Coordinates of C-alpha atoms in Angstrom, one line a residue:
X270 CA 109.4 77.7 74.5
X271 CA 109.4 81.3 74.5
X272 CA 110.7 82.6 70.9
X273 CA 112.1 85.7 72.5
X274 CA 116.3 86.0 71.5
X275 CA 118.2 84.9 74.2
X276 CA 120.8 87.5 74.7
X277 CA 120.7 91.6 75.5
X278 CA 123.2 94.4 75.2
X279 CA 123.6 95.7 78.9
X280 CA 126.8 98.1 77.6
X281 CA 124.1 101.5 78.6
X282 CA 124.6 100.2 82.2
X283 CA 128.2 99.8 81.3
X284 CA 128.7 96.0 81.2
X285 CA 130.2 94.5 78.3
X286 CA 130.1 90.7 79.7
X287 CA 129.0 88.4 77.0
X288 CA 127.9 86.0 79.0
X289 CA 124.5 87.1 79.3
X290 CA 121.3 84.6 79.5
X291 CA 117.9 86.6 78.5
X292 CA 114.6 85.6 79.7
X293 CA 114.8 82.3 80.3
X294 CA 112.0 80.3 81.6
X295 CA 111.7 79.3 85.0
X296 CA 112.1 75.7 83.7
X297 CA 115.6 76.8 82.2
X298 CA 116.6 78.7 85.3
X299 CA 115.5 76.0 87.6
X300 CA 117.6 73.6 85.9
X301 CA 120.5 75.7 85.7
X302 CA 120.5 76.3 89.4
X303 CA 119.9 72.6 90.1
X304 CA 123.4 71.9 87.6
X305 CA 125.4 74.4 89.2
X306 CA 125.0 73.1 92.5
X307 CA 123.1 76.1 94.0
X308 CA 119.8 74.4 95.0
X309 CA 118.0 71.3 94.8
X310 CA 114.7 70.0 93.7
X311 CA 112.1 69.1 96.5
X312 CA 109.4 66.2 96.1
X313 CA 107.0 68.8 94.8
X314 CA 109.0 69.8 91.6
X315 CA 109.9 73.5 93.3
X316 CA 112.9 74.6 93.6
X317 CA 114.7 75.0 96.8
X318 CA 117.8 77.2 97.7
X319 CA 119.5 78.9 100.6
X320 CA 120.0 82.3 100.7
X321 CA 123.2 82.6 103.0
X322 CA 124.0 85.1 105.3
X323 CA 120.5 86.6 105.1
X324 CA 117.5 85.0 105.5
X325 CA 115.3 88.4 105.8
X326 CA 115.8 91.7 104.8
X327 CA 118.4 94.5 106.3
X328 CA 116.1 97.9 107.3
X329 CA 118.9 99.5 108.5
X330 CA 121.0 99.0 105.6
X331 CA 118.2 100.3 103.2
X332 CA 119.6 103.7 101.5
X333 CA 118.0 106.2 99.3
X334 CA 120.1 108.6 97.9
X335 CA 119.5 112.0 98.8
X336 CA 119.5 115.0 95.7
X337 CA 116.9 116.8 94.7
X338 CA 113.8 114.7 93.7
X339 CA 113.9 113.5 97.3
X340 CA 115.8 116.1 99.6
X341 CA 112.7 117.7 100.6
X342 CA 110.2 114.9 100.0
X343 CA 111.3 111.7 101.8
X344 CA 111.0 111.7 105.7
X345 CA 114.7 111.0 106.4
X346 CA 115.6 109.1 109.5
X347 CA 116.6 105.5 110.9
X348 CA 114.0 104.1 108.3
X349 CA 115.2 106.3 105.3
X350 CA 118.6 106.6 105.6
X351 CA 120.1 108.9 103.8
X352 CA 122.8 108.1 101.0
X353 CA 125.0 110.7 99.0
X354 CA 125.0 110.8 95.2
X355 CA 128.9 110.6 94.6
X356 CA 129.2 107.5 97.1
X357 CA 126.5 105.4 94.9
X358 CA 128.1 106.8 91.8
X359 CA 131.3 105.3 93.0
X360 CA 129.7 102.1 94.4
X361 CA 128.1 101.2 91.3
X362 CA 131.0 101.3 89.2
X363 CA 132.6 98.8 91.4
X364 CA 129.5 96.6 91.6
X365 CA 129.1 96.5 87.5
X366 CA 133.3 95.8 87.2
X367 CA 131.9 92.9 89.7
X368 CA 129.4 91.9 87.3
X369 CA 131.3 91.9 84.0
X370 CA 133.2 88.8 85.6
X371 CA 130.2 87.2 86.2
X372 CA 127.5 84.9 84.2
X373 CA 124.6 87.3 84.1
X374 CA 120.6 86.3 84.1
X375 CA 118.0 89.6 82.7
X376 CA 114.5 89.8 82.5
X377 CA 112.5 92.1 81.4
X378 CA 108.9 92.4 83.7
X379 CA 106.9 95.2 84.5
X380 CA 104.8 96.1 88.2
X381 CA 101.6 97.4 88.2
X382 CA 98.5 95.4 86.5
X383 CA 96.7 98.9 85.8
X384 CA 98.3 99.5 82.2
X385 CA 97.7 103.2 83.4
X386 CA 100.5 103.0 85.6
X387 CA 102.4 100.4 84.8
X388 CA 106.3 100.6 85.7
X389 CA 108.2 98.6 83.0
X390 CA 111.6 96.9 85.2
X391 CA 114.4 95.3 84.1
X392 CA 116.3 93.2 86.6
X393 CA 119.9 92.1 86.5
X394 CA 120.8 89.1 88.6
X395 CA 124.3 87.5 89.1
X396 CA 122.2 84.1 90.4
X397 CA 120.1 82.4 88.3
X398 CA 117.5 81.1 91.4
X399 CA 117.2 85.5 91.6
X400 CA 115.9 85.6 88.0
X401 CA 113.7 82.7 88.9
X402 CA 112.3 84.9 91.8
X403 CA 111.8 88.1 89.3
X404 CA 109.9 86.0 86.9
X405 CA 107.6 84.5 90.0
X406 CA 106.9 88.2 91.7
X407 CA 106.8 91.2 88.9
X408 CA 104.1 91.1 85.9
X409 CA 105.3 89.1 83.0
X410 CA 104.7 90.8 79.5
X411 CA 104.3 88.7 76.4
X412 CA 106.8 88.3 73.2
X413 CA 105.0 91.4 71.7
X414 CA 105.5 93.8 75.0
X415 CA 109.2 92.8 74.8
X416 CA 109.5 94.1 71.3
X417 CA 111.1 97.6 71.6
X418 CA 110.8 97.1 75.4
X419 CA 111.9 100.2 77.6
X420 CA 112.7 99.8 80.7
X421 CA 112.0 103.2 83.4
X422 CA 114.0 101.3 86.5
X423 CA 116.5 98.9 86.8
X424 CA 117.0 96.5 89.4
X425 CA 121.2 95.6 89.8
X426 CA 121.0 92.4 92.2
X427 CA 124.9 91.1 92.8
X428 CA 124.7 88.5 96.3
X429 CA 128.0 88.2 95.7
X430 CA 130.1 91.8 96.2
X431 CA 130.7 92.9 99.2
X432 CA 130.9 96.5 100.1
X433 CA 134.0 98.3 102.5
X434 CA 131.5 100.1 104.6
X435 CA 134.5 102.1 105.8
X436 CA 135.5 103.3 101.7
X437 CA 131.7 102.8 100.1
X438 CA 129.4 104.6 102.8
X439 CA 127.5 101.7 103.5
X440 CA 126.6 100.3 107.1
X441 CA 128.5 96.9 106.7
X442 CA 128.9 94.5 103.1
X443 CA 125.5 94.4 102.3
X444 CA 123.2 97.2 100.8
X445 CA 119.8 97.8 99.2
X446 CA 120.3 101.6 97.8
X447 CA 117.2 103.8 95.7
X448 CA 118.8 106.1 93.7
X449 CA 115.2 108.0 92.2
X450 CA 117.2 110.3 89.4
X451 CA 118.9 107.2 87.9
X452 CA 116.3 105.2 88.6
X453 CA 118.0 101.8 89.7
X454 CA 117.3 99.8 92.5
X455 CA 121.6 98.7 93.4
X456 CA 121.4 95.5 96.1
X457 CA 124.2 93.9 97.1
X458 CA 125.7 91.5 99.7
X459 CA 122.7 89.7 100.4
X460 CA 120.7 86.5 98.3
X461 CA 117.5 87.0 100.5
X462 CA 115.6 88.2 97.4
X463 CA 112.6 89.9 99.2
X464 CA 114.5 92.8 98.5
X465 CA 114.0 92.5 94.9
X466 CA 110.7 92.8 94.9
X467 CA 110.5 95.2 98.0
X468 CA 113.3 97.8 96.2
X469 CA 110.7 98.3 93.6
X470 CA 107.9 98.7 96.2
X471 CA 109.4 101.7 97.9
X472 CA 110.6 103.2 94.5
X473 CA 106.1 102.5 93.4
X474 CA 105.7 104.1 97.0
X475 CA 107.2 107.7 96.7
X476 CA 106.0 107.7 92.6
X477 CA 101.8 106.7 92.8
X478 CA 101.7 109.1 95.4
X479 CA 104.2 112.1 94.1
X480 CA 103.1 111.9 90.8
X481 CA 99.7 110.1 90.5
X482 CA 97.7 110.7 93.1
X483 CA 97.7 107.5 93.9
X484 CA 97.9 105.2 97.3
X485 CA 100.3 102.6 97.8
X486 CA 99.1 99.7 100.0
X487 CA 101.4 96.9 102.1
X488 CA 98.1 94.4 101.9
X489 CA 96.5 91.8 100.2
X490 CA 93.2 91.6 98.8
X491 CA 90.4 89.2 97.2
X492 CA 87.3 89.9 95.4
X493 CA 83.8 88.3 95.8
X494 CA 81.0 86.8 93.2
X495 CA 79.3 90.3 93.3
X496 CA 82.9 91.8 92.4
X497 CA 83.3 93.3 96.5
X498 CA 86.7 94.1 97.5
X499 CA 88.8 93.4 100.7
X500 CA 91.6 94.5 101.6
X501 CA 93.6 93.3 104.5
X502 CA 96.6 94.8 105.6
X503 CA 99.4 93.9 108.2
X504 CA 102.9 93.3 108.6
X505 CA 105.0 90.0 108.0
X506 CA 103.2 86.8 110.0
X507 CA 99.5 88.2 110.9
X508 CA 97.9 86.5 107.6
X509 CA 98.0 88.6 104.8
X510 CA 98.9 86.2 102.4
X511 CA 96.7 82.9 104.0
X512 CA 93.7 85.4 104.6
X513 CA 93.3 86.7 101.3
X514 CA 93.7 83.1 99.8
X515 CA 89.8 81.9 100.4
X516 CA 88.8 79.6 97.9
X517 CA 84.9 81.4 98.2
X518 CA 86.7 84.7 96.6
X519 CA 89.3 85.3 93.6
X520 CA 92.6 86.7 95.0
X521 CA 93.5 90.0 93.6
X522 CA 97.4 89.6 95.2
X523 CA 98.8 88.8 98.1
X524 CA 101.1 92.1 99.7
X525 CA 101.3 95.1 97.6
X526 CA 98.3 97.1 95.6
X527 CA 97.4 100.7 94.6
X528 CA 94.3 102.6 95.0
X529 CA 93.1 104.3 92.7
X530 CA 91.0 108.1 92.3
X531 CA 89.3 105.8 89.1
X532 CA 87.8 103.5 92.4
X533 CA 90.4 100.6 91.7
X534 CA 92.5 98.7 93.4
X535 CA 95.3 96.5 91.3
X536 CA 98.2 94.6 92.2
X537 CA 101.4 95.5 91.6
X538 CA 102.9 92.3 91.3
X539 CA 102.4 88.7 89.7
X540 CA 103.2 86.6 92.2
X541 CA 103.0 85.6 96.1
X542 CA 105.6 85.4 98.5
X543 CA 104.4 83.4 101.2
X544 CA 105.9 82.2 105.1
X545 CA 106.1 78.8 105.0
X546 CA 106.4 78.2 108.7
X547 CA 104.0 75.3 109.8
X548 CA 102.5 75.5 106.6
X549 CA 100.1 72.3 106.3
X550 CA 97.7 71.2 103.6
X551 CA 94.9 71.1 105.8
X552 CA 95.4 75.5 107.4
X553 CA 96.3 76.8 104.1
X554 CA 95.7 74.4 101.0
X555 CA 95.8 77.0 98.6
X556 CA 99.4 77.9 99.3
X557 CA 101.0 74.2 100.3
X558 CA 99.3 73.6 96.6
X559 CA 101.1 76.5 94.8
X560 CA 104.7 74.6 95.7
X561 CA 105.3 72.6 92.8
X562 CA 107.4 72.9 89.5
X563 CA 108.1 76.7 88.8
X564 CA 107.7 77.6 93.0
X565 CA 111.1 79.2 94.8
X566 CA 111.5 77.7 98.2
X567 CA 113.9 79.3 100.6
X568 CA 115.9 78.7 103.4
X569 CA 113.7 75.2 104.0
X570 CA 115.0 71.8 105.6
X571 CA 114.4 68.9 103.5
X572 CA 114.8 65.1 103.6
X573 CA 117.0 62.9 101.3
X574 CA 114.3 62.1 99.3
X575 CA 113.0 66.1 99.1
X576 CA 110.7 65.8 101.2
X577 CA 110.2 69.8 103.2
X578 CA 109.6 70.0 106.6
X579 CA 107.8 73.2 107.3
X580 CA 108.1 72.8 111.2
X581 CA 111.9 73.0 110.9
X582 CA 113.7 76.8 111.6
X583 CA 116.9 75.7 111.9
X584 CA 117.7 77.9 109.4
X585 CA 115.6 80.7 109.9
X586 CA 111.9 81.2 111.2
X587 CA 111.2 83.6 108.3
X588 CA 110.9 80.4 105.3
X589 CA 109.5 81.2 102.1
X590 CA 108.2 80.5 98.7
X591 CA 107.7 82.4 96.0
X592 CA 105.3 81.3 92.8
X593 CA 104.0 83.1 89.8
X594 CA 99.9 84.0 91.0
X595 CA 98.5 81.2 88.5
X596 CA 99.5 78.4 90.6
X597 CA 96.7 79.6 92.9
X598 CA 93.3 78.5 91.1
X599 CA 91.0 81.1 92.0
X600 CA 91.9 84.4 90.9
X601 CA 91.1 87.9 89.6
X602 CA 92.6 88.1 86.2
X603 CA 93.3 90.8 85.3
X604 CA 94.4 91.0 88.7
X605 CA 91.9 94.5 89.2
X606 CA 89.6 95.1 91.9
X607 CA 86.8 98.0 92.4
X608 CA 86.7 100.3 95.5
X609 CA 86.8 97.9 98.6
X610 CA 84.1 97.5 101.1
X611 CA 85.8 96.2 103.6
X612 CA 89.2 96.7 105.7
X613 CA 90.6 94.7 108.0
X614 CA 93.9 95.4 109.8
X615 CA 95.4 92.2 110.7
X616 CA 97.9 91.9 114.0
X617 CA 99.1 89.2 115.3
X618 CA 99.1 90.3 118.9
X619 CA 101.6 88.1 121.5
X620 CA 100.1 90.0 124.8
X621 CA 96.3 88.1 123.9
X622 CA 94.7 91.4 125.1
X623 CA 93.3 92.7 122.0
X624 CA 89.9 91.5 120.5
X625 CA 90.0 88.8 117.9
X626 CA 87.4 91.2 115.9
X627 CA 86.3 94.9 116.8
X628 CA 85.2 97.5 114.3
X629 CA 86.6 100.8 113.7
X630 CA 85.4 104.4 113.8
X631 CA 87.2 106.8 110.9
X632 CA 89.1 108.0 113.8
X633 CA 90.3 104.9 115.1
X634 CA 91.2 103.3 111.8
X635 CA 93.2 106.2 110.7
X636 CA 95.1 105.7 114.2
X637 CA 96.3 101.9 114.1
X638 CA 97.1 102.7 110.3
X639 CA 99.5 105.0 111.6
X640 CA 100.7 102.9 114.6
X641 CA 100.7 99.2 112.3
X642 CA 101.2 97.5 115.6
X643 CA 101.8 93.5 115.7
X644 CA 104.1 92.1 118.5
X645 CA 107.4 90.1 119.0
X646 CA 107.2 86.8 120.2
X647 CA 109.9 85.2 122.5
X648 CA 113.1 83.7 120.6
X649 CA 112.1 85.1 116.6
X650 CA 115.2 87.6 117.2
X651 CA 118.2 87.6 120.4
X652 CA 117.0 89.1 123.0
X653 CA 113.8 88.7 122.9
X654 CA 112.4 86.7 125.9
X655 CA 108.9 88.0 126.4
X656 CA 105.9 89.7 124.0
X657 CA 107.1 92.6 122.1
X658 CA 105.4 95.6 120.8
X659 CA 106.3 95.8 117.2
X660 CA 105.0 99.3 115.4
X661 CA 105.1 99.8 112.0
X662 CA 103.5 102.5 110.6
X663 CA 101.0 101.8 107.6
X664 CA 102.0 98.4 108.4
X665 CA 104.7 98.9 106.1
X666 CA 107.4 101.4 107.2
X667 CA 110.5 99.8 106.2
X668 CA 109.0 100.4 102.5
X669 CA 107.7 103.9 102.8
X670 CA 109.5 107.1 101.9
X671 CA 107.2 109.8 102.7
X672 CA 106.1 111.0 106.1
X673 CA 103.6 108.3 107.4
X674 CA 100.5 111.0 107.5
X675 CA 100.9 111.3 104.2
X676 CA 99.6 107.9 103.1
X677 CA 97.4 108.0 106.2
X678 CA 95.8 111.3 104.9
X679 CA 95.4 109.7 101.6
X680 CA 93.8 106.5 103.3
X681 CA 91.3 108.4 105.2
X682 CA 90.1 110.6 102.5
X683 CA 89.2 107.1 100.3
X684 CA 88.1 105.1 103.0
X685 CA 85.1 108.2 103.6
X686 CA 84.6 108.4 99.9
X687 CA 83.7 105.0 99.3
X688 CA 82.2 104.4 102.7
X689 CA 84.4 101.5 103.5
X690 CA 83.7 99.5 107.0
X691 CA 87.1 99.3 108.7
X692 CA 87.6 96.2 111.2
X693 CA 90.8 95.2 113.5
X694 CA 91.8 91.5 113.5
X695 CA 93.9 89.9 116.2
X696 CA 95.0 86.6 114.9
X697 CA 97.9 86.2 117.8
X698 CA 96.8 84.6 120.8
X699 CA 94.0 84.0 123.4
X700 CA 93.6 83.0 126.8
X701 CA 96.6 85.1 127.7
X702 CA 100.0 86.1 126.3
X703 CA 102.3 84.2 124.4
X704 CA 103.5 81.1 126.5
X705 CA 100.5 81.2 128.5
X706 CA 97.8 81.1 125.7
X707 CA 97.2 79.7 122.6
X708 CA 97.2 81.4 119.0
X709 CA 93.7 82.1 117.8
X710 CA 92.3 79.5 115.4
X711 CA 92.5 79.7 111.8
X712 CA 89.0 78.4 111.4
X713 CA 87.8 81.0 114.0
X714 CA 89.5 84.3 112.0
X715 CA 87.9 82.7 108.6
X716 CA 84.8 82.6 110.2
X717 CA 84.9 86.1 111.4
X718 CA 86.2 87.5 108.1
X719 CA 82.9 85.6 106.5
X720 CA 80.7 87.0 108.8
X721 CA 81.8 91.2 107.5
X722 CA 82.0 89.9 104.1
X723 CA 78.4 87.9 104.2
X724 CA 77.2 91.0 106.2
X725 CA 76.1 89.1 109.2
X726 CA 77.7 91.9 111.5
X727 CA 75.9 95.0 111.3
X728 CA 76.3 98.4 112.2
X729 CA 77.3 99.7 115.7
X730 CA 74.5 98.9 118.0
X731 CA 74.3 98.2 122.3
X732 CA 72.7 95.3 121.5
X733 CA 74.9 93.7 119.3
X734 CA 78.3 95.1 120.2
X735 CA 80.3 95.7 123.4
X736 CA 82.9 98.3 123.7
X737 CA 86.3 97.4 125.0
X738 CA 87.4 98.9 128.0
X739 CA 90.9 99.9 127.4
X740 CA 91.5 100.2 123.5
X741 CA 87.2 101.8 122.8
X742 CA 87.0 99.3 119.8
X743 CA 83.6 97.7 119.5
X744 CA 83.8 93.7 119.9
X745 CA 80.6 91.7 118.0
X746 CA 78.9 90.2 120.7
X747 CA 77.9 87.2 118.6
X748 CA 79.8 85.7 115.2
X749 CA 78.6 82.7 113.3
X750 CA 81.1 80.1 113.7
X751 CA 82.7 81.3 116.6
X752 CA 82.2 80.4 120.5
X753 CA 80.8 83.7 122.2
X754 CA 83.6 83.7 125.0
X755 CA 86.4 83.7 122.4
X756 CA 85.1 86.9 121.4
X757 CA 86.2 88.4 124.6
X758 CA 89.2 88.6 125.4
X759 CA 89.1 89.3 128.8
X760 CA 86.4 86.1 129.4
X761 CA 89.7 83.8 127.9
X762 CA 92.1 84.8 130.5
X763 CA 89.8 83.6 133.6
X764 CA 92.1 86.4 135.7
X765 CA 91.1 89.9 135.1
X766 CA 93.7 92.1 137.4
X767 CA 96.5 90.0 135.2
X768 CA 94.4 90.7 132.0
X769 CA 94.0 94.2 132.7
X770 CA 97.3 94.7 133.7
X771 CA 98.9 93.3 130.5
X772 CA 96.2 95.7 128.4
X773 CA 97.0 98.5 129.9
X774 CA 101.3 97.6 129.2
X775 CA 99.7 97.3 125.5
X776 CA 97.3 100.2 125.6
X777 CA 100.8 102.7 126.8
X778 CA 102.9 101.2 124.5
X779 CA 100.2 102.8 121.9
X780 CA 100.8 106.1 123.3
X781 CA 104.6 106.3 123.7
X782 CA 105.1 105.0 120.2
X783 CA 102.2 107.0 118.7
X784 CA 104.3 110.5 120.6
X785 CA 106.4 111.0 117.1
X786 CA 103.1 111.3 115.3
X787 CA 101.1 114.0 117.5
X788 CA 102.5 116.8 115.5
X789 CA 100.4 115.8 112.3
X790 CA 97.4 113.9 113.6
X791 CA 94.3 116.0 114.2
X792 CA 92.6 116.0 117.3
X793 CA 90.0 113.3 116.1
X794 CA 92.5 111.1 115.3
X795 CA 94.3 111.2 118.5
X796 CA 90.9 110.3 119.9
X797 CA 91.0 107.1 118.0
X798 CA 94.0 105.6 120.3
X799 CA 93.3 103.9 123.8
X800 CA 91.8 106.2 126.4
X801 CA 92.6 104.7 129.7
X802 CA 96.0 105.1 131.4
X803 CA 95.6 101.8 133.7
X804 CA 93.7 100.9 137.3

């Protein structure tokens, strides 16, 4: 039992409530959640709750508030979205008079496992399953950090209050807004609590690079027995989180990390949030054996005797679990890596026209950073009812707040320095689109990942590559592991005009989307997109 007091004066923030519970363990807030009737406790020992309404996070009603650290720094548009200093001013008040009715759950926690930028975070929750979630996903100091602890930000999380967009400048009731001068993180009207952890990412991703010269990553990464770094980015669904989990390498973290000018890379947080969709023990042991006592399971169907079934989206397709990083054996404490010598961008492509390895030249990896292209597939949102190209730029736009070429300037000039081979990894589907083909097989992407990281695939040569004839990407011609023909896409569809065809729908998709970027990519880097216009 922690021997920390369990009570904390929030009257700075203007809350005067009493009924305040202080770093509790996740043990305490488990059970509390369990006795109020707010979740329930599966066969495993986690914990498993619903997060009404929303079962994902809101981009569009993501706000930063616009004064003069960020007026003339954030790229303002539909993914930035603007928000005036009076308005959150005025909202706040109304959310903390919301809170002083309430029971309220702190913890102190810090992001950033570099102690030379760490971010020390306090986090005020109106549920106690949110606190749980905070204790799972930020870096937890001991009982001598906490003495005299100071927090820089301050995460204000009320599910509960509900905005009047038409009086409080907000979209609709719900609202995830930055304010950088006040340095609060103010969400509202939503449980899903990915946008806990992702409030402080966007904050971590307009300060390491303002003011430290430093690059924020969306990706996971690992480290080997000879201490070599991957890192593999991509956006929600293409395998971040099961990729970097190999039991042959220690997992560094699972979705956000900083590179350092020192040639580091750390984690900024001390946890995993994983997709539990079709999670089995035998695809992805390492997470299905994280989910016991202390895990947060979300919006998951379960049987009377709490028995989850993963295959089940009733709810939503996006389930989750959250879990402190020690319930995965093999890691990288602290969680620290040196300069990576490997990339891979992961996508999860729908159309099955994109190889299911290729390697990168500079100029191409610095354009599908900027493009961070995955696809849709039919029925994950209304309206869709065929493959959709999804772009994302960095593979993390929703959490950016500086122009894209920024961090893609940043990512090119450390990727040359370290000399860092760059690869592109389609773990969608094969043998033709979504519907028609299958998904590519987990045991074929591992093998492919072991092959760079063994150094089984060499440099660029005719002999042992093949270069593809719409996107220029050069596709292995052999790969331990895995059948030749399923290293080609083309040879998987067994109809070229419809394979073409589709490639070419991709291959413009690339250039229409990648139109609002021309401006401030080089020539070179323009270069590094797909070539051919179609038959």
């Amino acid at each position: 039992m922690s021997k920390v007091a369990k009570t904390i004066s929030l009257s700075d923030y203007g809350i005067h409530t009493d009924k305040i519970q202080y770093q509790l363990t996740p043990n305490e807030l488990h059970q509390i959640t369990v006795e109020k009737g707010m979740g329930k406790e599966a066969s495993t020992g986690a914990l498993a709750v619903d997060t009404g309404e929303f079962t994902g996070r809101s981009p569009m009603d993501r706000f930063i508030v616009k004064d003069e650290i960020t007026e003339d720094k954030v790229w303002w548009g539909n993914i930035n979205i603007p928000f005036e200093p009076k308005a959150f001013d005025a909202l706040y008040d109304k959310v903390i008079a919301y809170l002083n009715e309430k029971e309220l759950f702190v913890r102190d926690c810090y992001a950033c496992a570099d102690p030379a930028y760490k971010l020390n975070i306090r986090v005020i929750n109106e549920y106690p399953w949110s606190n749980m979630f905070a204790y799972n996903m930020f870096l937890r100091p001991t009982d001598e950090d906490l003495v005299g602890f100071d927090p820089e930000w301050t995460v204000i999380n009320a599910p509960g209050f509900m905005a009047d967009a038409a009086i409080d400048g907000t979209r609709q009731h719900n609202f995830a807004i930055l304010n950088f001068s006040k340095k609060i993180a103010l969400i509202g009207g939503t449980g899903y609590t990915g946008e806990i952890k992702k409030g402080i990412f966007s904050a971590l991703n307009f300060i390491l690079p303002v003011y430290k010269n430093t690059l924020p990553m969306h990706c996971s990464a690992n480290v080997g027995k000879d201490g070599d770094t991957a890192i593999f980015f991509g956006l929600s669904g293409t395998g971040k989180t099961t990729l970097s989990a190999d039991p042959n390498r220690k997992l560094i973290g699972d979705d956000e990390h900083g590179w350092t000018n020192e040639n580091t890379v750390f984690n900024f947080e001390g946890g995993c949030y994983a997709k539990v969709i079709n999670l089995s023990a035998e695809n992805e042991p390492e997470i299905y054996g994280a989910i016991k006592k202390g895990a947060l399971l979300e919006n998951v169907i379960m049987n009377a005797q709490g028995v989850v079934d993963f295959e089940d989206t009733s709810i939503t397709q996006n389930t989750r679990v959250s879990y402190p990083i020690y319930h995965i054996d093999n890691i990288q404490e602290p969680s620290i890596g040196k300069n990576p010598k490997n990339i891979f961008f992961l996508t999860a492509d729908a159309f099955g026209v994109l190889p299911p390895i290729s390697k990168l030249t500079p100029s191409q990896a610095a354009y599908h950073f900027i493009s961070g292209y995955t696809a849709k597939v039919a029925g994950t949102e209304a309206g869709v009812v065929e493959p959709t190209p999804n772009f994302s730029a960095c593979f993390g736009a929703p959490f950016m707040p500086l122009h894209p070429a920024k961090y893609a300037e940043m990512l090119s000039k450390k990727m040359q320095e370290a000399g860092v081979n760059v690869w592109l990894i389609n773990t969608g589907w094969t043998g033709g689109p979504y519907g028609v083909g299958t998904r590519m097989k987990l045991k074929y992407t591992r093998a492919m990942i072991t092959a760079v990281l063994n150094g089984d695939l060499g440099p660029y040569s005719y002999d042992t590559y093949s270069i593809h004839s719409v996107f220029g990407v050069a596709q292995p011609r052999e790969c331990p592991g895995v059948p030749t023909e399923v290293l080609s896409p083309r040879a998987t569809w067994n109809d070229d005009e419809k394979y073409y065809t589709t490639a070419f729908k991709l291959s413009n998709a690339f250039r229409e989307n990648f139109k609002k970027f021309e401006a401030y990519a080089s020539e070179e880097i323009r270069r590094g997109g797909p070539q051919r216009y179609g038959f």
